[in-house]
Amino acid sequence: YKDLFEKSDDFNYKEFYPLEYHKWMRNKSSTDIYLIIQHDVDNHPIFTQRMVAMEQVYNIKSNIFIFRDRYTAKGPDPSYKIDHDFFVKAQHSGFVIGYHQNAFALADFDMKRAVERYRSDMVYLRSIYDIGFVVPHGGAGSEVDGKIFYNVDVPMPSEFEGNLRWVFNRYGVRFNKRWSDGGLRKTRDLKRIRDFDLVRQFLHKLEPGSRNFCLVHPQRWGYNVDVSQNPLLAKEKWYVALCAAN
């Protein structure tokens, strides 16, 4: 994301950054394939560290979105511990560290308090990182006056307008193709499961001159994963092989 906005003053997230996109279209290469990689650190931050270390070996730079605190029904999760020294070093080497906004849940599903939590989370994280991007977490919702609200419904506090960019989930950057492992474990839709094939159904279909997006939750991959958790997915050879490879 930092590369996309390096020479752009477009903060119009509600219109999906039209100036940034039109400028990119004018300057893009017609032969290169562009890919933005995003990691949402919903739990087990150590798994993200392993993935970042692997990316560094291949000179890949990604976008990493972290909570200040992880929500549970009993309050903030004490096991969610971010190694800030590790991620500060990653930021210095070219990775983007952003805010994974889960303020509504952490504020006991009170919207006014959620805005204050958003504000305090940003102040805290900006004391450690150069936070220029935000992505709301999906997560739990709650009914307020007959309507269900989620983290995505928390408005950006006014002081961050013009210095913070909302880049995914409701608002965001424009792409030709998107891939996400959201729903990977729970879906029982066979077509959707086969479309999760990251290599053959996504990477091999990207076209020159296109700009693309890939959201990978690191905690859903690697030797730590119970491959049999989704019985239909466990029958897919590509999934078993990909889990075994990393």
Coordinates of C-alpha atoms in Angstrom, one line a residue:
Y1 CA 0.0 0.0 0.0
K2 CA 2.8 2.4 0.7
D3 CA 4.1 1.9 -2.8
L4 CA 0.7 2.7 -4.3
F5 CA 0.4 6.0 -2.3
E6 CA 4.0 7.0 -2.3
K7 CA 3.4 10.0 -4.6
S8 CA -0.4 10.4 -4.1
D9 CA -2.3 12.7 -1.8
D10 CA -5.6 10.8 -2.4
F11 CA -7.3 10.1 0.9
N12 CA -10.8 9.7 -0.6
Y13 CA -11.4 6.2 0.7
K14 CA -15.2 6.5 0.4
E15 CA -14.8 6.8 -3.4
F16 CA -12.2 4.1 -3.5
Y17 CA -9.2 6.4 -4.2
P18 CA -10.1 7.5 -7.7
L19 CA -7.1 9.8 -8.2
E20 CA -4.7 7.1 -7.1
Y21 CA -6.2 4.6 -9.4
H22 CA -6.3 6.8 -12.5
K23 CA -2.7 7.9 -11.9
W24 CA -1.7 4.2 -11.5
M25 CA -3.5 3.3 -14.8
R26 CA -1.6 6.0 -16.7
N27 CA 1.8 4.9 -15.4
K28 CA 1.5 1.1 -15.1
S29 CA 3.5 -1.4 -17.2
S30 CA 1.4 -3.3 -19.7
T31 CA 3.7 -6.4 -19.3
D32 CA 4.0 -6.6 -15.5
I33 CA 1.6 -8.3 -13.1
Y34 CA 1.1 -6.3 -9.9
L35 CA 0.1 -8.0 -6.6
I36 CA -0.6 -6.6 -3.1
I37 CA -0.3 -9.2 -0.3
Q38 CA -2.1 -8.5 3.0
H39 CA -1.9 -10.4 6.3
D40 CA -4.5 -9.9 9.0
V41 CA -3.1 -11.0 12.3
D42 CA -6.3 -12.2 14.0
N43 CA -4.5 -14.6 16.4
H44 CA -1.2 -16.4 17.0
P45 CA 1.1 -13.5 15.9
I46 CA 4.1 -15.9 16.0
F47 CA 2.7 -17.6 12.8
T48 CA 2.9 -14.2 11.1
Q49 CA 6.5 -13.8 12.1
R50 CA 7.3 -17.1 10.4
M51 CA 5.5 -16.1 7.2
V52 CA 7.3 -12.7 7.2
A53 CA 10.6 -14.4 7.7
M54 CA 9.8 -16.6 4.7
E55 CA 8.8 -13.6 2.6
Q56 CA 12.1 -11.8 3.5
V57 CA 14.0 -14.8 2.0
Y58 CA 12.3 -14.2 -1.3
N59 CA 12.5 -10.3 -1.1
I60 CA 8.7 -10.0 -0.8
K61 CA 7.2 -7.2 1.1
S62 CA 3.7 -7.4 2.4
N63 CA 1.1 -5.5 4.5
I64 CA 0.6 -6.7 8.1
F65 CA -2.5 -5.6 10.0
I66 CA -2.4 -6.0 13.8
F67 CA -4.8 -5.5 16.7
R68 CA -3.8 -3.5 19.7
D69 CA -5.8 -6.1 21.7
R70 CA -7.6 -9.2 20.5
Y71 CA -11.3 -9.4 21.5
T72 CA -12.8 -12.4 23.3
A73 CA -16.2 -12.6 25.0
K74 CA -14.3 -12.4 28.4
G75 CA -12.3 -9.3 27.4
P76 CA -9.0 -8.8 25.7
D77 CA -7.1 -12.0 25.0
P78 CA -3.9 -12.1 27.1
S79 CA -2.3 -14.7 24.8
Y80 CA -2.3 -12.2 21.9
K81 CA 1.2 -10.9 22.3
I82 CA 2.8 -8.9 19.5
D83 CA 6.6 -8.9 19.3
H84 CA 6.9 -5.2 18.5
D85 CA 10.7 -5.4 18.1
F86 CA 10.3 -7.9 15.3
F87 CA 7.6 -6.0 13.4
V88 CA 9.4 -2.6 13.9
K89 CA 12.4 -4.2 12.2
A90 CA 10.1 -5.6 9.5
Q91 CA 8.7 -2.1 8.9
H92 CA 12.2 -0.7 8.6
S93 CA 13.0 -3.3 5.9
G94 CA 10.0 -2.3 3.8
F95 CA 6.9 -4.1 5.2
V96 CA 3.8 -2.0 6.0
I97 CA 2.4 -2.3 9.5
G98 CA -1.3 -1.2 9.8
Y99 CA -4.1 -1.1 12.3
H100 CA -6.6 -4.0 12.3
Q101 CA -9.6 -2.2 13.7
N102 CA -11.7 -4.2 16.1
A103 CA -12.8 -1.3 18.3
F104 CA -16.6 -2.0 18.3
A105 CA -16.1 -5.5 19.9
L106 CA -13.5 -4.2 22.3
A107 CA -15.9 -1.4 23.4
D108 CA -18.6 -3.9 24.3
F109 CA -20.5 -3.1 21.1
D110 CA -21.1 0.5 22.1
M111 CA -20.6 2.8 19.1
K112 CA -19.6 5.9 20.9
R113 CA -17.1 4.1 23.0
A114 CA -15.9 2.3 19.9
V115 CA -14.9 5.6 18.3
E116 CA -12.9 6.4 21.5
R117 CA -11.3 2.9 21.4
Y118 CA -10.4 3.4 17.7
R119 CA -8.7 6.7 18.7
S120 CA -6.8 5.3 21.6
D121 CA -5.7 2.2 19.6
M122 CA -4.3 4.5 16.9
V123 CA -2.5 6.7 19.4
Y124 CA -0.9 3.7 21.0
L125 CA 0.1 1.9 17.7
R126 CA 1.5 5.2 16.2
S127 CA 3.7 5.5 19.2
I128 CA 5.4 2.3 18.0
Y129 CA 4.8 2.2 14.2
D130 CA 4.3 4.4 11.2
I131 CA 0.6 3.6 10.9
G132 CA -0.8 4.9 7.6
F133 CA -3.4 2.3 6.8
V134 CA -6.4 0.7 8.5
V135 CA -8.5 -2.4 7.8
P136 CA -11.6 -3.3 10.0
H137 CA -11.7 -6.8 11.3
G138 CA -14.8 -8.9 10.5
G139 CA -15.5 -10.5 13.8
A140 CA -18.5 -10.4 16.1
G141 CA -21.4 -8.0 15.7
S142 CA -24.2 -6.8 17.9
E143 CA -27.7 -5.5 17.4
V144 CA -28.3 -1.9 18.2
D145 CA -31.8 -0.4 17.8
G146 CA -32.9 -3.4 15.6
K147 CA -29.9 -3.3 13.3
I148 CA -26.7 -5.5 13.4
F149 CA -23.5 -3.5 13.5
Y150 CA -19.9 -4.6 13.2
N151 CA -16.4 -3.2 13.4
V152 CA -16.7 -2.1 9.8
D153 CA -19.5 0.3 10.9
V154 CA -17.2 2.3 13.2
P155 CA -16.5 5.6 11.5
M156 CA -12.9 6.9 11.2
P157 CA -12.4 9.6 13.9
S158 CA -12.2 13.0 12.3
E159 CA -8.5 13.6 13.3
F160 CA -7.4 10.7 11.1
E161 CA -9.1 12.0 8.0
G162 CA -6.3 13.0 5.7
N163 CA -3.6 11.0 7.4
L164 CA -5.0 7.5 7.6
R165 CA -6.2 5.4 4.7
W166 CA -9.0 2.7 4.9
V167 CA -7.8 0.2 2.4
F168 CA -10.0 -3.0 2.7
N169 CA -13.3 -4.2 4.0
R170 CA -16.2 -1.9 2.8
Y171 CA -13.8 0.8 1.5
G172 CA -10.5 0.2 -0.2
V173 CA -8.1 0.2 -3.1
R174 CA -9.3 -0.9 -6.6
F175 CA -8.1 -4.2 -8.0
N176 CA -8.7 -6.4 -11.0
K177 CA -8.8 -9.7 -9.1
R178 CA -9.0 -10.5 -5.4
W179 CA -8.3 -13.7 -3.4
S180 CA -8.9 -14.3 0.3
D181 CA -8.7 -17.2 2.6
G182 CA -11.7 -15.9 4.5
G183 CA -14.1 -18.7 5.3
L184 CA -11.5 -21.3 4.4
R185 CA -12.2 -23.5 7.4
K186 CA -16.0 -23.1 7.7
T187 CA -17.4 -23.2 4.1
R188 CA -19.0 -26.4 2.8
D189 CA -19.5 -25.0 -0.7
L190 CA -17.5 -27.3 -2.9
K191 CA -17.1 -24.7 -5.8
R192 CA -15.9 -22.1 -3.3
I193 CA -13.5 -24.6 -1.8
R194 CA -12.0 -25.3 -5.2
D195 CA -11.7 -21.6 -6.0
F196 CA -9.5 -21.4 -2.9
D197 CA -6.7 -23.0 -4.9
L198 CA -4.3 -20.1 -4.6
V199 CA -2.0 -21.2 -7.3
R200 CA -4.1 -22.6 -10.2
Q201 CA -7.3 -20.6 -9.6
F202 CA -5.6 -17.3 -8.8
L203 CA -1.9 -16.8 -9.5
H204 CA -1.9 -18.7 -12.8
K205 CA -4.9 -16.6 -14.0
L206 CA -3.4 -13.1 -13.3
E207 CA -2.9 -11.1 -16.5
P208 CA -0.2 -8.7 -17.5
G209 CA -1.0 -5.1 -16.8
S210 CA -3.4 -6.0 -14.0
R211 CA -3.4 -5.1 -10.3
N212 CA -4.4 -7.8 -7.9
F213 CA -5.0 -8.5 -4.2
C214 CA -4.3 -11.5 -2.0
L215 CA -5.4 -11.7 1.7
V216 CA -3.6 -14.5 3.6
H217 CA -4.2 -15.1 7.3
P218 CA -0.9 -16.6 8.4
Q219 CA -2.4 -18.6 11.3
R220 CA -4.4 -20.7 8.7
W221 CA -1.4 -22.2 7.1
G222 CA 1.7 -24.2 7.8
Y223 CA 2.6 -27.2 10.0
N224 CA 0.4 -25.9 12.9
V225 CA -2.9 -26.4 10.9
D226 CA -5.2 -29.3 11.4
V227 CA -5.7 -30.1 7.7
S228 CA -8.8 -32.3 8.5
Q229 CA -10.7 -29.4 10.2
N230 CA -12.8 -28.9 7.0
P231 CA -13.6 -32.4 5.6
L232 CA -14.3 -31.2 2.1
L233 CA -11.1 -29.0 2.0
A234 CA -9.1 -32.0 3.3
K235 CA -9.9 -33.9 0.1
E236 CA -8.3 -31.2 -2.1
K237 CA -4.8 -32.3 -3.1
W238 CA -3.7 -28.7 -3.7
Y239 CA -4.6 -27.8 -0.1
V240 CA -2.8 -30.7 1.6
A241 CA 0.3 -30.1 -0.5
L242 CA 0.3 -26.3 0.2
C243 CA -0.1 -26.9 4.0
A244 CA 2.8 -29.4 3.9
A245 CA 5.0 -27.1 1.9
N246 CA 5.0 -24.3 4.4

